[in-house]
Every structure is written in C-alpha cells, then in structure tokens.
Amino acid sequence: MNVFRFFRLHANSWSIMSIIFMLLILSPTLSIFVQIFEKPNENWTHIQEFLLKNYIQNTITIVFFTGLFSILVGVSLAWFVTAYTFPLRRFFKWGLILPLAIPPYIGAYTYHGIVNYTGVLQSTLRNEFNITANPAYFDIMNIPGAIFIFTIFLYPYVYIITRAYLEQQSASLIENARLLGSGPLELFFHVIMPISRTAIIGGASLVILEVLNDYGVVSYFGIQVFTTAIFQAWFGMSDVASAIKLAGMLMAIVFLILFLEKVLRGRKQYSYSNAKVRPLEPISLSREKTILLFVYVLFIFTIGFLIPFVQLFQWMMLTYEKVISPDFLQLIFNSVYVSLISSFLIMIIALVIGNFTRLADSPWSKAVSRITVLGYSIPGAVIAIGVLTFFLWLDRHLNMVYTALGIDAPIILSLSLVMLIFAYVSRFLAIGFNPVDAGFDKIGRSFTEASRLLGTSLMRTFFKVDLPMIRGAVFGGFTLVFIEVMKELPLTLLLQPFNFYTLSTKAFQYANDEAVHEAALASMLIILISGLSIFVFHAVLEKEKK
Amino acid sequence: MVMQLQNVTFSYRNAKEKTIQHMSMEMEKGEILTILGQSGSGKSTVLRLIAGLEVPEEGMMTINGSTMFDQETFVQPEKRGVGMVFQDYALFPHMTVAGNIKFGLKKMKRTERNDRLASVIELVGLKGFEKRYPHELSGGQQQRVALARAMAPNPSIILFDEPFSNLDADLQIKIRDELRTILKKAGITAIFVTHDQADARAIADRVILMEKGHIVKIGTPDLILC
Ligand SMILES: Nc1ncnc2c1ncn2[C@@H]1O[C@H](COP(=O)(O)OP(=O)(O)OP(=O)(O)O)[C@@H](O)[C@H]1O
Ligand SMILES: [Mg+2]
C-alpha cells in the first residue's frame, strides 16, 4: 500500500488529536528522562553520599511491610466475608471498603491527634485512670506508624479485588478442599492464597503505588523518602536538577514494581468473568469461632474507619463555626473549580483517544492506550516536577511572544492554574479513560459501522451514536476523576499557584501548623466526597456486570 | 452493471494466509446474489470490503461506474451508497424505530423524509410501530426495521450478513420469502451471505460458492445446488 494512501486513510481528526494529546501528556515524563542524566551538581553529590541510602532503605521498608500487612488483612477479610456467616456480614461486605474513603494523610494527622499527649487517649488515661504512661509508647510518627496508617487505609484495594475474585471463581475449588478435610488454616494458606494470587498481586501493587505516591503521611511523620526528598530539593534548596534526578529514580522504582507485578502475575489476568459462576455459599462456624471472627472484622472496621471518622466529626463540631468563613468557601470553590475543569478535559481527551484506539485497532493504537493509562502509576510528585520543568521550558521559549504582546513578565504559564490542571490531566487520565474504554468495548463496532453505512461521517457518528451509548461510562469516569482531583495532595502542593489553596492542601497545612482540629471540616468534606466515589464506582461496576 | 470487483486480495492484520484471494465478480441492477460457503471461508469479509469497512491490499471496485477503491483511491463507507443489514441488526438502542429509519435521511427535507419513512414502513409492514424502541420488538420485527433502515436512503446495493441466523426456523422461512418479495418489488440489488443451501435456493438469482477466500463456482441456484 503506498504511503500516500496510508495517510489519507488514517490521518483523520481523531488520530491527529490523539497523537497531539499523547505527546502533551508524555512531555513531562519525557522532560524528566531528558534531564535525568545531566551533569550532577554539588548538592546532588551530597544527597548521593549521605541521604540516598536512607531514602531507599525507608522506602523499601515501608513498601515491603505495608504490602505484606495489606495482603494479610485484605485477603483474610475477603476470605471471611465470602466463606463464613457472622453477624452484620452484609454490612461489612461493603463497610470494609470504607477506610479507602479516608486519604492516608488525613488518617495520619487524625491518629496523631488521637494518641499524642493532649489527645483523647492519653488525656483519658490521665484524667480517668490517673495513669501517666510513657509518651514514647504513643509515638506513631515513625516508620512503623506510617506502615500502620498505610495498611489500615489502603488494605481495601486488596480486599476488593480478592473478594470479587473469590466470589466468582472459587466455589468448586473451595468446596472440594473442604470435602477433602482441609482445616481453615490449611485452606487459607494452601488453597485461598495460591489460587487468588493474581488478584492479590493486583491489589497489592495498587497499594504499593499509592504508598510511593504518598507525600502527606511521610512528611507529616518526618520520614525521609523519595517524595519528601523531592520536595526538599525543590522548595528547600531550589535545586531543580536534584529534584529531577530523585523523580527519575522514584519513577524507576515504579517501573520496577509494574514489571514485578507483570512477572508475578504470570500470563493470567484476573478478570471479572461474565460467566455466571455459582457463588460460594458461606458456612457457619462454631459459636466461639464466629465471635472471634466478628471481633476481628469489627476491629479492622473500627480502626480503619470508625475511630478516625468519629474523631474528625467531634473536632469538626468543635471548630466549624470558627473555620467556616468566606475564605473557606473560597477553598471549596477552588477545589470544585479545578476538579471540574480537569474532569471535563480528561473526559474529552479520554473520549478522543478511546475512540481513536477503538477505530484504528492496530498495534500502535494499542500502544497509545497503554501509555494513556501509565500516568496513573507515576507518583504525583514526579509528574509535578516533570510538568514544572516542561512549563519553565515553554515559558522560556514563549518569552518572545510575551514581549510581542506587551506583557512584561518572564514566566506566565509556570505561575498559572494551567500548569496545575495540565498535571492533573496527565496523572488522572487513566481514571477517566478506563471506563470509556470499557464502554466502547462493550458496545463494539457494529453500531458505528451501521451509522457510517447510512451516510454519517465519523464525527457525526460519534455524537449521534457512540457518545449517547456510552454516556453512563462517561458519567462514571467524570465522577471518579472529579473526586480523585479533590483528594490529591502532593502534586497540588507542588504546583498550586501562589495563594491558591484547595481543601486538601489547606487541611494539610492546618495539620502541619499544629491545628489538627481546624483541619477537620475540610477533611470531613473530602471523606464524604470520597465515600461518594466508592459508591459511584460500585454502582458503575454493578451495572457493567449486568 | 451496478457493481464490479476485480482481482481483490485482502488479509486481516494478524492472519497468516490471505483471507480473500484474487476475487472478481459483477452484479446487474436488481439482481439478488447469494454468497454461500463454510464458516471462515471469508463471506463476511467480502461484504466488509464492499462496504468499505476493511481496506483491500490489491484490486479495484466500482459502483455505478465510479471507483470505490483501487491503488490510489479509497472511498469511505459513508460515501459509497451501500446499505447493510448486520447479523445482530445493530439497531441504535437509544432511538425509536422511526429515529433509526430516518437516521440515514438527514440530507432530505423534512416532509420528504417523513414520506420516505412512511413508505418503507409500509413496505416492511411495520405500520404502527414507529414510536417503539428496538428492545420492544420481536426478533423478526427488529430484522425488518434493520431492512427498512438500510433501504431508506436508496442505496445502490444492500448487503445482508446471515440475516436469518437469529430467527427460529419457522420464522426464517416466512421472512425469507417476504424479503425476496420486498426486494424485488423495490428493484433492489442485494447480496446475501449464508451457509444454508435452502436459504440460497429460495432467495437467490445467482449463487457464488466460496472456499478459503476463493470463488469456486458461480451460477444459478439450480446449477450450483444439486
Ligand atoms: N477481525 C479479524 N481479525 C483477524 N482475522 C479475522 C477477523 N475477522 C475474520 N477473520 C478471519 O478471516 C477468515 C474469514 O472470516 P469471515 O468472517 O469472513 O468468515 P465467514 O465466511 O463470514 O464465516 P462465518 O460463516 O463463520 O461467519 C476467518 O479465518 C477468520 O478467522
Ligand atoms: Mg460471517
């Protein structure tokens, strides 16, 4: 086929726009890659010599133990909920997901507020029981504390995926094992864990990526890891070069994790298979065992959701009159504003790229959709650094344009909301893209083909046929992105314009300024909105299953 | 001659062998042609090539004398004037029967469009069903809507990909005969794909027998099907 005809066939507005979007989205990551090998400066030599080992050690320790504990908690809960009957089982089935609504950074300062010297725990001990315990016992601002926080607020990733898997795939296997006389422990370690391997690894890698993305918890607890180091290099020393190198290394770790996930998972993808599999019938245990099980489930729910929620609620009641002010309303406005714009842009880009990859259906269009979803694995701080250097570069090159327009400022884009929103789009595109992609997948191509054979152009077909048919998925994606942007912390902290705060950055700032109580209202709002996200996600998922 | 294919060759991207090899054929106006062949012989692919849904590697095709594809040109499906009735009908679920049928008529004036709607509805015998949604119709009714929708813009050819496979046996025979009557009455040129000999015999003026991407026989049903 000659080249000329190839271009005429494939160069439609969808492919061109997709390529442009892709290049834009890739540019921050690329700009890190380009600069990562630049000659190191003195500062970097210092970091490398004295600090890097510490960053790596801390990161590995936290990632390893959080991964391990999340798996233990998540898989055991998934197993108990599917296999055994106990009181309130139906409630816990989704209630155990709720800790996910509390972003770990909010969990971190809430728990610190509970256990510190003036917190409810120590003061109760002092005042009611006259016990003055060694404050060191209550110090959670350390690595074990961070692991605790990450585990209790992130284990739901493992729980959700494993539970879905166990519910759908395992009835006959488990019943067979039971008939062969396996005891519960044996069943758990020799049957449940191995057969749900792919699901567990999928969930655990989500947990780990969240941990690597985190800045709020580690910085609040004063733990040195890559994200905190990036912030220090950037804000503390204005050392862009070192920040880039650190971001590059963090990205390398992320790729390593993604690679390991692929290898460990093997060739099997865990899938929500559509086949109607017979669900596993839960059985009842002896009275003592049931009580034990109930206590365990209740305990996790209590520390993962109930305690922080109630505590925040109480603080909120203490402070809301003081906190609510025009400034606070401005915060809400800011959050909603950036979230709305980002969600809109993301859904538009997701639709363009989704439609393009579906129609082109070739290896390179598949590559485009892979790259599209990669952004979500890359930590916010890394994306922020990439976007920042990319925009500084843009500003340098647009300088002439600014001068020509009579604007007397060296940098414009790098100080504006454009940059923040650009970064949100590259990080969260996957969240909007996945439902769109699934929606297109579900409707297939025959409606589009039918429309074109009725004389309708690709563009018109998109608006008249494709879009109306996947609007549920588009709405779901929009909501999820909106909430994700509302909660975002590290990227926003790095890129928010001067004097521009969102609910999450303000809450974090309050907490850092020892004003944990004042942070409660903003935190509560974020939690409520995240709770909504969980609800929407499941509503969409349930609908997709039908 | 309404349509002519010459020496068309095509393979799917990840296929080892050519799906369609050096295929040539012609059709006269008002003719009903049936492509018969085993599963995987490439029948659907031929229709997709004629419709413009796949891009051939070699060969050329004309419709009413103008080139649809050759080494230089490729006319997009929406510009070909080819109608198609899909195996699963692909009726737009978010539009009514009338909406579906009028979908291909946007170039017409309003009154003209409504007249055309009325006449094709009449032709397929679905009067009174205009306001229904596809999921509120039976399989046979859906099939007739799909036919009406494909006929409405007056295409040069209508392609049918196993149009009866979703219907039960009794209905299949009834609709098959009905369909031939409708097509002949309207003077429509049509290609049917099927792997059922009885279908081919009942409906076709001419039959093409395909095997592994080749045409092995062309002729009247009596000649081919014995
Ligand atoms: N999208 C595709 N990608 C790759 N190969 C395909 C694709 N569609 C069809 N094929 C292959 O091309 C060959 C011809 O397929 P085609 O659908 O034209 O057969 P058919 O004669 O219509 O069969 P059936 O009677 O089962 O519908 C088959 O070997 C099939 O596996
Ligand atoms: Mg076929």
mmCIF file of C-alpha atoms in Angstrom, chain A residues 1-2 4-5 8-9 360-363 366 445-458 460-461 464-466 468-469 471, chain B residues 13 48 51 53 55-56 69-74 76-78 82-84 86 88 90-95 103-104 106-107 149-150 153:
data_model
loop_
_atom_site.group_PDB
_atom_site.id
_atom_site.type_symbol
_atom_site.label_atom_id
_atom_site.label_comp_id
_atom_site.label_asym_id
_atom_site.label_seq_id
_atom_site.Cartn_x
_atom_site.Cartn_y
_atom_site.Cartn_z
ATOM 1 C CA MET A 1 0.000 0.000 0.000
ATOM 2 C CA ASN A 2 1.520 3.331 -0.852
ATOM 3 C CA PHE A 4 0.089 8.478 0.347
ATOM 4 C CA ARG A 5 -2.967 6.281 0.613
ATOM 5 C CA ARG A 8 -5.287 9.577 3.614
ATOM 6 C CA LEU A 9 -6.830 6.571 5.287
ATOM 7 C CA ALA A 360 -7.780 2.157 14.424
ATOM 8 C CA ASP A 361 -7.440 -1.144 16.285
ATOM 9 C CA SER A 362 -3.772 -1.559 15.380
ATOM 10 C CA PRO A 363 -0.653 -2.310 17.442
ATOM 11 C CA LYS A 366 -2.923 -0.108 21.436
ATOM 12 C CA ARG A 445 -18.113 -1.522 16.459
ATOM 13 C CA SER A 446 -21.218 -2.601 14.614
ATOM 14 C CA PHE A 447 -23.312 0.431 15.654
ATOM 15 C CA THR A 448 -20.613 2.743 14.398
ATOM 16 C CA GLU A 449 -20.324 0.793 11.170
ATOM 17 C CA ALA A 450 -24.077 0.779 10.723
ATOM 18 C CA SER A 451 -24.150 4.526 11.179
ATOM 19 C CA ARG A 452 -21.391 5.136 8.659
ATOM 20 C CA LEU A 453 -23.092 2.934 6.101
ATOM 21 C CA LEU A 454 -26.100 5.180 6.498
ATOM 22 C CA GLY A 455 -24.013 8.044 5.194
ATOM 23 C CA THR A 456 -22.924 9.546 8.513
ATOM 24 C CA SER A 457 -19.398 10.840 8.972
ATOM 25 C CA LEU A 458 -17.132 9.604 11.765
ATOM 26 C CA ARG A 460 -21.354 12.891 13.462
ATOM 27 C CA THR A 461 -21.497 9.200 14.272
ATOM 28 C CA LYS A 464 -25.218 10.774 17.484
ATOM 29 C CA VAL A 465 -24.427 7.132 18.147
ATOM 30 C CA ASP A 466 -21.258 6.379 20.117
ATOM 31 C CA PRO A 468 -25.153 8.501 23.730
ATOM 32 C CA MET A 469 -24.489 4.795 24.024
ATOM 33 C CA ARG A 471 -22.856 8.115 28.455
ATOM 34 C CA ARG B 13 -3.572 -7.876 10.090
ATOM 35 C CA ARG B 48 -16.993 -5.662 4.659
ATOM 36 C CA ALA B 51 -18.995 -1.706 2.283
ATOM 37 C CA LEU B 53 -15.212 -1.309 6.412
ATOM 38 C CA VAL B 55 -9.176 -1.768 3.218
ATOM 39 C CA PRO B 56 -8.096 -4.208 0.493
ATOM 40 C CA PHE B 69 -11.106 1.670 -4.354
ATOM 41 C CA ASP B 70 -8.003 0.904 -6.320
ATOM 42 C CA GLN B 71 -4.314 1.548 -5.660
ATOM 43 C CA GLU B 72 -4.833 5.307 -5.359
ATOM 44 C CA THR B 73 -8.347 5.837 -4.088
ATOM 45 C CA PHE B 74 -10.373 4.707 -1.156
ATOM 46 C CA GLN B 76 -15.031 5.989 2.928
ATOM 47 C CA PRO B 77 -18.075 3.855 3.793
ATOM 48 C CA GLU B 78 -20.376 6.838 4.355
ATOM 49 C CA VAL B 82 -24.026 0.821 0.177
ATOM 50 C CA GLY B 83 -26.527 -0.367 2.760
ATOM 51 C CA MET B 84 -26.005 -3.211 5.154
ATOM 52 C CA PHE B 86 -25.992 -6.678 10.183
ATOM 53 C CA ASP B 88 -27.229 -8.657 15.027
ATOM 54 C CA ALA B 90 -27.162 -3.104 15.143
ATOM 55 C CA LEU B 91 -30.313 -1.041 15.655
ATOM 56 C CA PHE B 92 -29.489 2.050 17.681
ATOM 57 C CA PRO B 93 -30.945 1.244 21.093
ATOM 58 C CA HIS B 94 -31.393 4.896 22.056
ATOM 59 C CA MET B 95 -33.589 5.721 19.060
ATOM 60 C CA PHE B 103 -31.085 8.250 10.603
ATOM 61 C CA GLY B 104 -29.786 7.862 7.060
ATOM 62 C CA LYS B 106 -30.647 13.711 7.002
ATOM 63 C CA LYS B 107 -29.949 15.150 3.565
ATOM 64 C CA ARG B 149 -33.292 1.416 7.736
ATOM 65 C CA ALA B 150 -30.872 0.091 5.130
ATOM 66 C CA PRO B 153 -31.556 6.108 1.737
#
